Coordinates of C-alpha atoms and ligand atoms in Angstrom, one line a residue:
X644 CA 147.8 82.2 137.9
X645 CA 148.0 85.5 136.5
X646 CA 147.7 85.1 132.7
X647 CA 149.1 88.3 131.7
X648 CA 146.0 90.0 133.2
X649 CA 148.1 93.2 133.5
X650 CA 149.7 93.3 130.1
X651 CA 153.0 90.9 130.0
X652 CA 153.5 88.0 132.7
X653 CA 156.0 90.3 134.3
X654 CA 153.9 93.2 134.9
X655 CA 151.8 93.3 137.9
X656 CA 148.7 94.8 139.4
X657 CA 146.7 95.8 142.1
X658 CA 143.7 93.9 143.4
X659 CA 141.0 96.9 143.9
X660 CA 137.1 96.3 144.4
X661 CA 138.0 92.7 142.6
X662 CA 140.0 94.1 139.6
X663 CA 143.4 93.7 138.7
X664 CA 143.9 97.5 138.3
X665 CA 146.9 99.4 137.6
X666 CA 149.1 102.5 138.5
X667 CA 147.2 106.0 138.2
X668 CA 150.4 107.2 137.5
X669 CA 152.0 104.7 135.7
X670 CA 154.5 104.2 137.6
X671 CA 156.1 100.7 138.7
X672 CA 159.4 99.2 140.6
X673 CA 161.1 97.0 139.2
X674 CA 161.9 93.7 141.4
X675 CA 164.9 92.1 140.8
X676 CA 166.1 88.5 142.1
X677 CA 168.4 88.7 145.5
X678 CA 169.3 85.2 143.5
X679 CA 170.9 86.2 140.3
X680 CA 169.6 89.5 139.6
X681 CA 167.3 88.7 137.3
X682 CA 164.1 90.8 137.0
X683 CA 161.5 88.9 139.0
X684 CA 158.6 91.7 137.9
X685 CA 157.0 95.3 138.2
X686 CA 154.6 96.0 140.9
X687 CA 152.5 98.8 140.4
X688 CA 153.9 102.4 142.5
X689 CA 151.0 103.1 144.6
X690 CA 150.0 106.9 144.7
X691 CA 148.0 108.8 147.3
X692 CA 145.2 108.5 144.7
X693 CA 145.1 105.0 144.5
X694 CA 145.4 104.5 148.4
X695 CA 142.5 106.4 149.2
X696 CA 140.6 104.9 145.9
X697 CA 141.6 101.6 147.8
X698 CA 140.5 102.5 151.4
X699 CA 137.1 104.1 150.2
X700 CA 136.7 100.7 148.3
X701 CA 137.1 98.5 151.6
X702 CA 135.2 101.1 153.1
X703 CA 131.5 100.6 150.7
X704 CA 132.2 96.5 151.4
X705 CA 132.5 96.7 155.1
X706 CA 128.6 96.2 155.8
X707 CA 128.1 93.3 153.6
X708 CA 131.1 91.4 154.3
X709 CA 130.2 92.2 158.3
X710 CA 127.2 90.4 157.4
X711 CA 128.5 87.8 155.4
X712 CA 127.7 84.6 157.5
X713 CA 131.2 83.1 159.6
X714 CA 130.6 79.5 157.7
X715 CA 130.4 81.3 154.0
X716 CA 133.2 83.2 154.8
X717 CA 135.5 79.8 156.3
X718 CA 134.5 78.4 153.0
X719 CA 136.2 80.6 151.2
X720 CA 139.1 79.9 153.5
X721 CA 139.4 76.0 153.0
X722 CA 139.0 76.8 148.9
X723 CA 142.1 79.4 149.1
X724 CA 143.7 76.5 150.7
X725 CA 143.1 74.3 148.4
X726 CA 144.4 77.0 146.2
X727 CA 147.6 77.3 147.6
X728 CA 148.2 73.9 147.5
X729 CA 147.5 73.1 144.2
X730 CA 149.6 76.1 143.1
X731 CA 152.5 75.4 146.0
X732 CA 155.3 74.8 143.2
X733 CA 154.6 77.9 141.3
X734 CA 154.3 80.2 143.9
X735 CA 157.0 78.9 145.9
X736 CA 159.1 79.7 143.0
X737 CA 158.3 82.9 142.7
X738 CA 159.0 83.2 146.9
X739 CA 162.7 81.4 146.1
X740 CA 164.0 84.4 143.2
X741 CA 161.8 87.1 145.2
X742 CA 163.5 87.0 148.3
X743 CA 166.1 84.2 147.6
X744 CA 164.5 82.0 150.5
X745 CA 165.2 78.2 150.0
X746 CA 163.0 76.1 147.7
X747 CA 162.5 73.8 150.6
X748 CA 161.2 76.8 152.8
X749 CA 159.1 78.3 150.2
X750 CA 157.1 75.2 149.9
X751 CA 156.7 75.4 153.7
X752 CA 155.8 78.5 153.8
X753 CA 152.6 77.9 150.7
X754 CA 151.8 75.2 153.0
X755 CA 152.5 76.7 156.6
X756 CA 149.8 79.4 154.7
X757 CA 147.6 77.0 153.7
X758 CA 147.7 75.1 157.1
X759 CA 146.8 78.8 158.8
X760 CA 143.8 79.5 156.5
X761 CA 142.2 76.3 157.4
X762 CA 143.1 76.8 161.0
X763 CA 141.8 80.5 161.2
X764 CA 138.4 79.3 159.0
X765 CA 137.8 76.8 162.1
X766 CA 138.5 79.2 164.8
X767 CA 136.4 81.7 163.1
X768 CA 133.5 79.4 163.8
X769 CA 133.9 79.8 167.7
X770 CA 133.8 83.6 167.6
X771 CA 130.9 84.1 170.2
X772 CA 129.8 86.6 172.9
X773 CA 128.2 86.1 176.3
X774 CA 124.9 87.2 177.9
X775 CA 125.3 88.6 181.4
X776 CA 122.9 88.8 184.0
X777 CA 122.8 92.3 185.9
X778 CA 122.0 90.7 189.3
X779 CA 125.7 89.5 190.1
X780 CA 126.7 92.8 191.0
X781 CA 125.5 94.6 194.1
X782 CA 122.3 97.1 193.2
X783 CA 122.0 94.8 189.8
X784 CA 118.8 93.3 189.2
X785 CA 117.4 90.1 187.1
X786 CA 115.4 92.7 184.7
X787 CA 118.3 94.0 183.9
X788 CA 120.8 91.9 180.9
X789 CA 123.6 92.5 178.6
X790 CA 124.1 90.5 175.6
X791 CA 127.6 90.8 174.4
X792 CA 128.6 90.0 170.3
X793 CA 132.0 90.5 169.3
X794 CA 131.6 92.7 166.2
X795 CA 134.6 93.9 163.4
X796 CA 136.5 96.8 163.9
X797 CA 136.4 98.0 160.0
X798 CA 139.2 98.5 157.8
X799 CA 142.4 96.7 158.9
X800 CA 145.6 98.0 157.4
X801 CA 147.7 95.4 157.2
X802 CA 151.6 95.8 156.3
X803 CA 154.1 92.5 156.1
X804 CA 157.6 92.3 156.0
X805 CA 160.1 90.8 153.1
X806 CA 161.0 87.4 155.1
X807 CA 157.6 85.6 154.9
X808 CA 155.8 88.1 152.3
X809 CA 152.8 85.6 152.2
X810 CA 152.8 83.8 155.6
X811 CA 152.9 87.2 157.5
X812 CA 150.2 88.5 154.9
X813 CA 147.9 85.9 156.1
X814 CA 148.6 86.1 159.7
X815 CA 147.1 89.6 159.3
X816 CA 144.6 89.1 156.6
X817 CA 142.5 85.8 157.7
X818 CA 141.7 86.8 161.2
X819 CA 140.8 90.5 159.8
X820 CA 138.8 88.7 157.1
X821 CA 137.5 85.9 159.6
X822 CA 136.5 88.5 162.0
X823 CA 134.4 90.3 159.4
X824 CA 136.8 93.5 158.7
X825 CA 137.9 94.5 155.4
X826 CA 141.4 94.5 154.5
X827 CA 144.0 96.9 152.6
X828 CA 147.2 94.9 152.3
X829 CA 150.3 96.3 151.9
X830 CA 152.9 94.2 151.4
X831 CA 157.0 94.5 151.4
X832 CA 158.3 95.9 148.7
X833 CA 160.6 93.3 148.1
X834 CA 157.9 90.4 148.7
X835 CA 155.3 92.4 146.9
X836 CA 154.5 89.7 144.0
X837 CA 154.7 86.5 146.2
X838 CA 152.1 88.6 148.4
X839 CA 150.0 89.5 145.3
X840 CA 150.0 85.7 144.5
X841 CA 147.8 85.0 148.1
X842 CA 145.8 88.3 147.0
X843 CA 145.0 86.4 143.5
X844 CA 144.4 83.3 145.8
X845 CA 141.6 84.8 148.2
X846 CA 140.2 86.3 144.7
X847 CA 139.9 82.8 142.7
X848 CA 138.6 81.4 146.2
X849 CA 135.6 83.4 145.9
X850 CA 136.5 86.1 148.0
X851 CA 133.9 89.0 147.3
X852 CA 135.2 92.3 145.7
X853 CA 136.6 95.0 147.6
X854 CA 137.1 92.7 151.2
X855 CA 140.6 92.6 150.1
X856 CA 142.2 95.4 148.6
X857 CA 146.4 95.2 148.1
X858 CA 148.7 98.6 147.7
X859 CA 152.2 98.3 146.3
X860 CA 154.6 100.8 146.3
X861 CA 157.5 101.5 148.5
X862 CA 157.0 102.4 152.8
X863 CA 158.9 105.3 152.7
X864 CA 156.6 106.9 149.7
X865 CA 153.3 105.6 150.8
X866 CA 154.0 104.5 154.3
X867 CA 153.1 107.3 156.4
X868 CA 150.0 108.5 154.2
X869 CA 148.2 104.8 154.7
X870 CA 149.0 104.4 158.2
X871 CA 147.4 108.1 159.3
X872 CA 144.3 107.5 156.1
X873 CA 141.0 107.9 158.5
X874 CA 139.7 105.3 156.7
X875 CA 141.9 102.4 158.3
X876 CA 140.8 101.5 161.5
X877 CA 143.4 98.8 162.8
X878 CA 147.3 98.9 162.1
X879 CA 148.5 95.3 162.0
X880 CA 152.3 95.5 161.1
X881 CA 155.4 93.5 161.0
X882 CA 158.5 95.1 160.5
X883 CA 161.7 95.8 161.8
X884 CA 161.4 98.2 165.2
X885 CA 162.5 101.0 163.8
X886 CA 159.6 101.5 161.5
X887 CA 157.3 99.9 163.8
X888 CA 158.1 102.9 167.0
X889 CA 157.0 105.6 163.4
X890 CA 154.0 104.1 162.8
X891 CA 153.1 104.3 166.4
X892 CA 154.1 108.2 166.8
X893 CA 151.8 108.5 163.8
X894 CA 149.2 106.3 165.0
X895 CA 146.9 108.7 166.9
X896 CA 144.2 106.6 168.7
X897 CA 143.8 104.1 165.8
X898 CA 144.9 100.3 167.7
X899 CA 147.8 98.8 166.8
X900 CA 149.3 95.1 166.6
X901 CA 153.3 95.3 166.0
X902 CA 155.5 92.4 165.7
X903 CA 158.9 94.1 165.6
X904 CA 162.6 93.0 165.5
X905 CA 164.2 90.4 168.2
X906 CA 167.7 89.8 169.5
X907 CA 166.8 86.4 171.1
X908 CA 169.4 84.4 173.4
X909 CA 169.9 80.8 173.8
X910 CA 171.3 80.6 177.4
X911 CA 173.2 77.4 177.7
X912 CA 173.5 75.8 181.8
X913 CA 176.3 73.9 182.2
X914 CA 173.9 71.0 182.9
X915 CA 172.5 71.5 179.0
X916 CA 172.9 68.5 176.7
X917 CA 175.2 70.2 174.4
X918 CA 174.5 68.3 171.4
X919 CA 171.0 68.6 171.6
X920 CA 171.8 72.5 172.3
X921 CA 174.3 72.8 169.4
X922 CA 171.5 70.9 166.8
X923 CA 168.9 73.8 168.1
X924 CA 171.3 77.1 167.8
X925 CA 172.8 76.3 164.6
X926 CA 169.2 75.8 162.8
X927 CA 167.8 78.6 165.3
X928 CA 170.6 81.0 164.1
X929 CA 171.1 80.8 160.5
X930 CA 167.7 78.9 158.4
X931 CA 167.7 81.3 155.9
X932 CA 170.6 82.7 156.6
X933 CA 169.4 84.3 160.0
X934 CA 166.3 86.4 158.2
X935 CA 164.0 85.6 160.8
X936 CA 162.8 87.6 164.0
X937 CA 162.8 84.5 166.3
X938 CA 166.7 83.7 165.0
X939 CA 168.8 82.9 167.6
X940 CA 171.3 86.0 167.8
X941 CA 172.8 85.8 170.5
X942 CA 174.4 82.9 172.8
X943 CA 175.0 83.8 176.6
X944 CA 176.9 80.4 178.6
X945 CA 179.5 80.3 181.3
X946 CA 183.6 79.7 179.8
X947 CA 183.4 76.1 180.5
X948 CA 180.3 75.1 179.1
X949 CA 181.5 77.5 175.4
X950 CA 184.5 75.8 175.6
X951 CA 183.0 72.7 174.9
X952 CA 179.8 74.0 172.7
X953 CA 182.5 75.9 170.2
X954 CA 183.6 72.7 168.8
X955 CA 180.0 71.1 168.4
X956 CA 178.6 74.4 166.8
X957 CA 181.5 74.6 164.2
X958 CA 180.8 71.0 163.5
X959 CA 177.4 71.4 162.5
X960 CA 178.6 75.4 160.9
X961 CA 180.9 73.8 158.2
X962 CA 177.4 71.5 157.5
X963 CA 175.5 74.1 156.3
X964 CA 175.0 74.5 152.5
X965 CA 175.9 77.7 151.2
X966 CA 174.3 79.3 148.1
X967 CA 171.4 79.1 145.6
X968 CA 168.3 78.5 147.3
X969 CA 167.4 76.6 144.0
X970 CA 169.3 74.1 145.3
X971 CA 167.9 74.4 148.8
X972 CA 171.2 76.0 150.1
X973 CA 170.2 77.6 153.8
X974 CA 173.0 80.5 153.8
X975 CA 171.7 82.4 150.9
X976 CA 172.3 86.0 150.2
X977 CA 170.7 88.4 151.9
X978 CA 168.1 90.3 150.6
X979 CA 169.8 93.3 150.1
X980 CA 173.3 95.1 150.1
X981 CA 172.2 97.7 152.6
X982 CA 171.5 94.3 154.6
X983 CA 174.6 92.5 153.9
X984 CA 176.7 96.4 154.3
X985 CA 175.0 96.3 158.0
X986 CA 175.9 92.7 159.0
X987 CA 179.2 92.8 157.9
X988 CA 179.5 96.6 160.0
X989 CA 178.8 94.5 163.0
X990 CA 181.7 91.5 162.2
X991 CA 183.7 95.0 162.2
X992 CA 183.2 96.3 165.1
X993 CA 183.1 93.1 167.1
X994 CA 187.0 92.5 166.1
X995 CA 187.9 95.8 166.0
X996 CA 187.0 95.7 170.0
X997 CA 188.3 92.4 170.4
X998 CA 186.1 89.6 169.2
X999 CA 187.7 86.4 167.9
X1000 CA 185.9 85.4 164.6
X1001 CA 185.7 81.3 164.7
X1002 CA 184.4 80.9 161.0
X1003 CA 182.9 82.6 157.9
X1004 CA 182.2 86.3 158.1
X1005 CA 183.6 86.9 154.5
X1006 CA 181.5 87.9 151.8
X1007 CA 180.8 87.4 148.1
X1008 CA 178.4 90.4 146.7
X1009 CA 175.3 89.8 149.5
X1010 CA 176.3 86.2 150.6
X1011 CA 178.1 86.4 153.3
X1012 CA 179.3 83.2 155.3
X1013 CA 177.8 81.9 158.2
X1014 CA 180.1 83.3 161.0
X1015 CA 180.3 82.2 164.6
X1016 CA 182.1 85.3 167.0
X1017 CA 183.7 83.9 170.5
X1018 CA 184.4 86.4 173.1
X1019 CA 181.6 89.4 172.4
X1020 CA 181.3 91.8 175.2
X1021 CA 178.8 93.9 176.2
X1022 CA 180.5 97.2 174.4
X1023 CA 180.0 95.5 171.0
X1024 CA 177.4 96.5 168.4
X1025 CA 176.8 93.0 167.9
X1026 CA 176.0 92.5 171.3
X1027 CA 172.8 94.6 171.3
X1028 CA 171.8 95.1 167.7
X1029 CA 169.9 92.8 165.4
X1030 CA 172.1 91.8 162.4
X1031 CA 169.1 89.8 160.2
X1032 CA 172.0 87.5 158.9
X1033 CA 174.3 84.6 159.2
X1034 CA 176.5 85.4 162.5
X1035 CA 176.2 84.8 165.6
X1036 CA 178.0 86.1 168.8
X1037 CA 178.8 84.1 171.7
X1038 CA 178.7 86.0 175.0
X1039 CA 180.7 84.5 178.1
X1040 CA 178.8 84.9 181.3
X1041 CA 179.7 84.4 184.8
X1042 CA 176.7 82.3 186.0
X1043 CA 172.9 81.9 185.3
X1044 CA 171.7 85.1 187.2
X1045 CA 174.8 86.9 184.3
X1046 CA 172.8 85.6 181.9
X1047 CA 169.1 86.2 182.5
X1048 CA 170.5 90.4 183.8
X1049 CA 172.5 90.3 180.1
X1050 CA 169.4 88.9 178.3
X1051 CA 167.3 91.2 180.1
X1052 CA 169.3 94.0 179.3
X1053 CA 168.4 94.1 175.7
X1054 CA 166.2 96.7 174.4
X1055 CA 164.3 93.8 172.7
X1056 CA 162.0 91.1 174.6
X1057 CA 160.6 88.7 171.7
X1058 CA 161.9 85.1 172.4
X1059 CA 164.8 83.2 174.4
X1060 CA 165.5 79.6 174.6
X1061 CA 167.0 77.9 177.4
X1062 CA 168.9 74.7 177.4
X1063 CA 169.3 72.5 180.9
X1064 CA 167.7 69.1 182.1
X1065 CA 166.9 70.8 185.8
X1066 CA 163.6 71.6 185.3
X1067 CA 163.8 74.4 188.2
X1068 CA 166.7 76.1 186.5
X1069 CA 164.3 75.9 183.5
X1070 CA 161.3 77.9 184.7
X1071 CA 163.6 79.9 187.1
X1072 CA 165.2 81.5 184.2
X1073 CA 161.8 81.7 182.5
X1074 CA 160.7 83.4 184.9
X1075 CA 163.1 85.7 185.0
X1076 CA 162.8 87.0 181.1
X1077 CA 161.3 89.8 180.1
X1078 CA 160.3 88.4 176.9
X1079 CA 157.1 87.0 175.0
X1080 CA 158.2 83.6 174.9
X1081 CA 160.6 81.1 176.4
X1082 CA 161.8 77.9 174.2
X1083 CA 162.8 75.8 176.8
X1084 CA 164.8 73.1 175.1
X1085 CA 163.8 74.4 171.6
X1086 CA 165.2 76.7 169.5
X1087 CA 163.3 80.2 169.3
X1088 CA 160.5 80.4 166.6
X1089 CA 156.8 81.6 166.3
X1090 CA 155.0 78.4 165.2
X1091 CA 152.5 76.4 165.5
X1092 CA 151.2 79.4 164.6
X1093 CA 148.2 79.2 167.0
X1094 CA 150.8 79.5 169.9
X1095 CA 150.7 83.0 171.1
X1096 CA 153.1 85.0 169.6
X1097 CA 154.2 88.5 171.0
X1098 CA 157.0 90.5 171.5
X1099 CA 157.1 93.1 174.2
X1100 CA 159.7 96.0 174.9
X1101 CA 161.2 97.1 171.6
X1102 CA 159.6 93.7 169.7
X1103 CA 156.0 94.9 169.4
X1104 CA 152.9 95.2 171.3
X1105 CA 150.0 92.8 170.8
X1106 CA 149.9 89.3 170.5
X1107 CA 149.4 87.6 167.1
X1108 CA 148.6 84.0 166.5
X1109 CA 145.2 82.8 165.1
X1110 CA 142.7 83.2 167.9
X1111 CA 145.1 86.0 169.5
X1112 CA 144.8 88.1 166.3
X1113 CA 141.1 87.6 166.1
X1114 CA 140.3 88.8 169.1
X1115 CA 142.5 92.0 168.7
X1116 CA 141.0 92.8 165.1
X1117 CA 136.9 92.4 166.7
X1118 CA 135.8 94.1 170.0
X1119 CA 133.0 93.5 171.8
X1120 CA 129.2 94.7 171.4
X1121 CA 127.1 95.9 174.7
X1122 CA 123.5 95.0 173.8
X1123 CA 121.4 95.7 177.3
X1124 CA 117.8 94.7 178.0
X1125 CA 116.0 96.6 180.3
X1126 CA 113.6 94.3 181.3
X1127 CA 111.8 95.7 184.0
X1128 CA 107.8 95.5 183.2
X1129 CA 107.4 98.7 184.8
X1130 CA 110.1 100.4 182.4
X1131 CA 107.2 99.7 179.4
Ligands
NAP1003 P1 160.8 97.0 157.4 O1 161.9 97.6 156.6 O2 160.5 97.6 158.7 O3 159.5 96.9 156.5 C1 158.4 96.3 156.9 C2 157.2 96.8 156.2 O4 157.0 98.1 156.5 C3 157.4 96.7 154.6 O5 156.2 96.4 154.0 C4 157.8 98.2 154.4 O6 157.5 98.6 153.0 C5 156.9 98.9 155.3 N1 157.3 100.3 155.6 C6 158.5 100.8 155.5 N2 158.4 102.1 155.9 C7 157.1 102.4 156.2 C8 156.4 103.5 156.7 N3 156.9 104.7 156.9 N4 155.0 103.4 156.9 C9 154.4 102.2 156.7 N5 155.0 101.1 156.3 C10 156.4 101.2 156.0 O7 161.2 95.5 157.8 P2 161.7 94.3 156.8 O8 163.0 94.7 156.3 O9 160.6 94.1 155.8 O10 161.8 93.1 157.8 C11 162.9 93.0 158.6 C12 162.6 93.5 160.0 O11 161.3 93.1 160.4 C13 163.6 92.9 161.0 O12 163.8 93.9 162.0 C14 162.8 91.8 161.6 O13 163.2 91.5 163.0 C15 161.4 92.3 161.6 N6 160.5 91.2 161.5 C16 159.8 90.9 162.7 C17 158.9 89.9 162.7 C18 158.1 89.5 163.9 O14 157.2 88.7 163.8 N7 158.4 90.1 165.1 C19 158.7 89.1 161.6 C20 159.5 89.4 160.4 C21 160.3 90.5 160.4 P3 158.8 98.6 152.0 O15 159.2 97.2 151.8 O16 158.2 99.2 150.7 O17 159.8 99.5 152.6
G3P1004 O1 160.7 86.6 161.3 C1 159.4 86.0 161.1 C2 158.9 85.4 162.3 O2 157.5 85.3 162.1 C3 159.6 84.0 162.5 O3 158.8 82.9 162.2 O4 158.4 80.5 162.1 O5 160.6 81.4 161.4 O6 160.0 81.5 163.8 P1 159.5 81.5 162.4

């Protein structure tokens, strides 16, 4: 797809006012696999330079693509689409030895993309406004009407994380696009070619120059620099919460959509088929091995119902394949040493204050096996912190009020699942959460992706999925009409 356009097919560039441009500096980062260590590519380093060359860029195209009718611009959508599909086996590849994620899951991804860009192009066709008369409000009158249009906001700034590099780009980009904004996309560093891939994508589709502009180069360089440029005028970002709470110190009146970390619970009622339950953790908890927001990282159940899970989990555990994503293995190694240094610190502390380790926890390089922990307490790290890997802690509650004040308890408020066949337990306890969204009887994920998806407390602000994130990347228009003849 790239043909060497920026010198050998291991170099990368930059998409900027429809050119493949490179580094000012001429500097790059190398990308190697998480795989095998091989060297995946070079994505261009980014300097200050080429951000603001990139924002001014988006900037000169904002009027025209505003313009750009909503059924030219879906059409471009459906052709990316097409796109993506016909290139699903190529890009996926590069998705598997970028970010080691399962060959089976990087063809879903292409085509959970694909899926969202013909989804978005529809909705896109039902943005509309209102007319409102002034005489439904007291000392209103007839002559007097507003006709509302929902209008772009500008320049979206839109920053994805490593674990879906181009299904988290999207969920940013085609609302922003759909909505008639401009886009500067910067995509995880690690991620950064699979994301250039979709940019090359909405290029060959006939996206116009400079709609899209892409930035590589690493957070912490750039990072702060993009997110306070006075050319962006919407912050869409996925991240981990950490990074997500900075960029909303620095954020300074431009609006924000964050979709942060998660430390979602499956709270299991005695009641709760438990093979049904232990089928939903166990691919909640570690599909790719646990490198997903929504993962179930937690389990909160009463002794007598763990007692009889344990057994079915570990069951279903010793199931999983465990390797090269080449060869579709779902515990792969994670996508980073600092990564797999912080997951196993967590095993540490756990047994070090008392935690019974029922399987795996041992590690080869960044692979570390899927571990199950019995007996975590509320003093553990792992309790409270989000590992983004293969383990998962089993908390022993008292009764269903334990677990909804321990689940609540958590700085975090992005997804739980509940499992029980009373349907009053069931929206009891979903009542009862302080988080975005309840699973009951499913394992915690974001899709379909035009659910609502939102995490509040320390997982974000805003609410993405497709008509969601339209909405919150377009505002509305006030156009009045003073229609009193006496007025002329
Ligand atoms: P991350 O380290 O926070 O990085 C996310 C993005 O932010 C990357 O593009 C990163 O660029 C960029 N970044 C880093 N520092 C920045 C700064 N100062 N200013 C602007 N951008 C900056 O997160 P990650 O490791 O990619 O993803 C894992 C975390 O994201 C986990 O906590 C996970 O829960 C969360 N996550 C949440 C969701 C959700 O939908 N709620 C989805 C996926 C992931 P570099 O790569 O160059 O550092
Ligand atoms: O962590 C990424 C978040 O978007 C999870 O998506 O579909 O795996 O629940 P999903």
């Amino acid at each position: 797809m790239f043909q060497n356009i920026c010198g050998d097919h291991q170099t990368y560039c930059n998409l900027l006012d429809g050119n493949w441009v490179k580094p000012t500096s001429g500097d790059y980062i190398e990308i190697f696999s998480p795989v095998d260590g091989s060297l995946v590519g070079k994505v261009p380093a980014m300097s200050r330079e080429d951000v603001d060359r990139a924002i001014a860029n988006a900037r000169e195209n904002l009027k025209n693509w505003a313009e750009t009718p909503i059924y030219e611009r879906a059409s471009i959508f459906y052709r990316a689409a097409d796109l993506l599909e016909s290139h699903a086996e190529e890009i996926a590849h590069i998705l598997t030895m970028e970010i080691a994620k399962d060959k089976k899951s990087a063809v879903y991804e292409v085509q959970r993309t694909a899926d969202f860009l013909r989804y978005t192009a529809d909705a896109g066709k039902g943005i509309a406004g209102e007319a409102i008369n002034g005489d439904n409000f007291p000392g209103g009158s007839k002559t007097k009407v507003s006709y509302v249009s929902r209008v772009p906001l500008g320049t979206v700034l839109a920053i994805s994380p490593f674990n879906y590099p181009i299904n988290l780009s999207v969920t940013k980009v085609a609302p922003a696009l759909i909505g008639g904004n401009t886009v500067l996309l910067k995509p995880a560093t690690q991620g950064s070619i699979s994301a250039l891939y979709l940019a090359r994508v909405m290029q060959e589709a006939g996206l116009p120059r400079g709609v899209l502009n892409t930035i590589t180069g690493l957070g912490s360089v750039i990072g702060d620099y993009v997110v306070t440029h006075p050319g962006v005028n919407f912050i869409n970002f996925t991240g981990s919460t950490e990074v997500g709470k900075h960029i909303s110190k620095l954020s300074a009146m431009v609006p924000l959509m964050l979709e942060l970390g998660g430390k979602d619970a499956a709270i299991v009622l005695p009641d709760a088929d438990l093979d049904f339950a232990a089928d939903n953790i166990v691919s909640g908890a570690y599909a790719y091995s646990g490198q997903r927001c929504t993962a179930v990282k937690r389990i909160l159940t009463q002794d007598s119902v763990a007692d009889q899970l344990v057994p079915k989990l570990l069951s279903r555990i010793a199931k999983l394949q465990v390797g090269d994503p080449r060869d579709n293995a779902v515990i792969v190694p994670l996508i980073n040493t600092k990564a797999a240094d912080f997951v196993m610190s967590l095993i540490d502390d756990a047994v070090a204050k008392g935690a019974t380790v029922l399987t795996g926890g041992t590690r080869n390089g960044n692979l570390i096996q899927p571990a199950l922990i019995d007996h975590v307490t509320t003093d553990m790290r792992l309790a409270w912190e989000e590992p983004f890997g293969p383990v998962l802690p089993i908390l022993r509650v008292k009764d269903m009020q334990d677990a909804i004040d321990i689940a609540n308890r958590s700085e975090y408020g992005l997804q739980s699942s509940v499992f029980t066949k009373n349907i009053h337990d069931a929206f009891f306890v979903a009542s009862q959460l302080e988080v975005g969204t309840v699973q009951i009887n499913g394992k915690t994920e974001r899709g379909p992706d035009h659910f609502p998806f939102l995490g509040v407390k320390a997982s974000g602000m805003g609410t993405q999925g497709v008509k969601y994130a339209i909405e919150a990347m377009t505002r509305p228009k006030a156009v009045v009409f003073n229609l009193d003849a006496n007025s002329q």
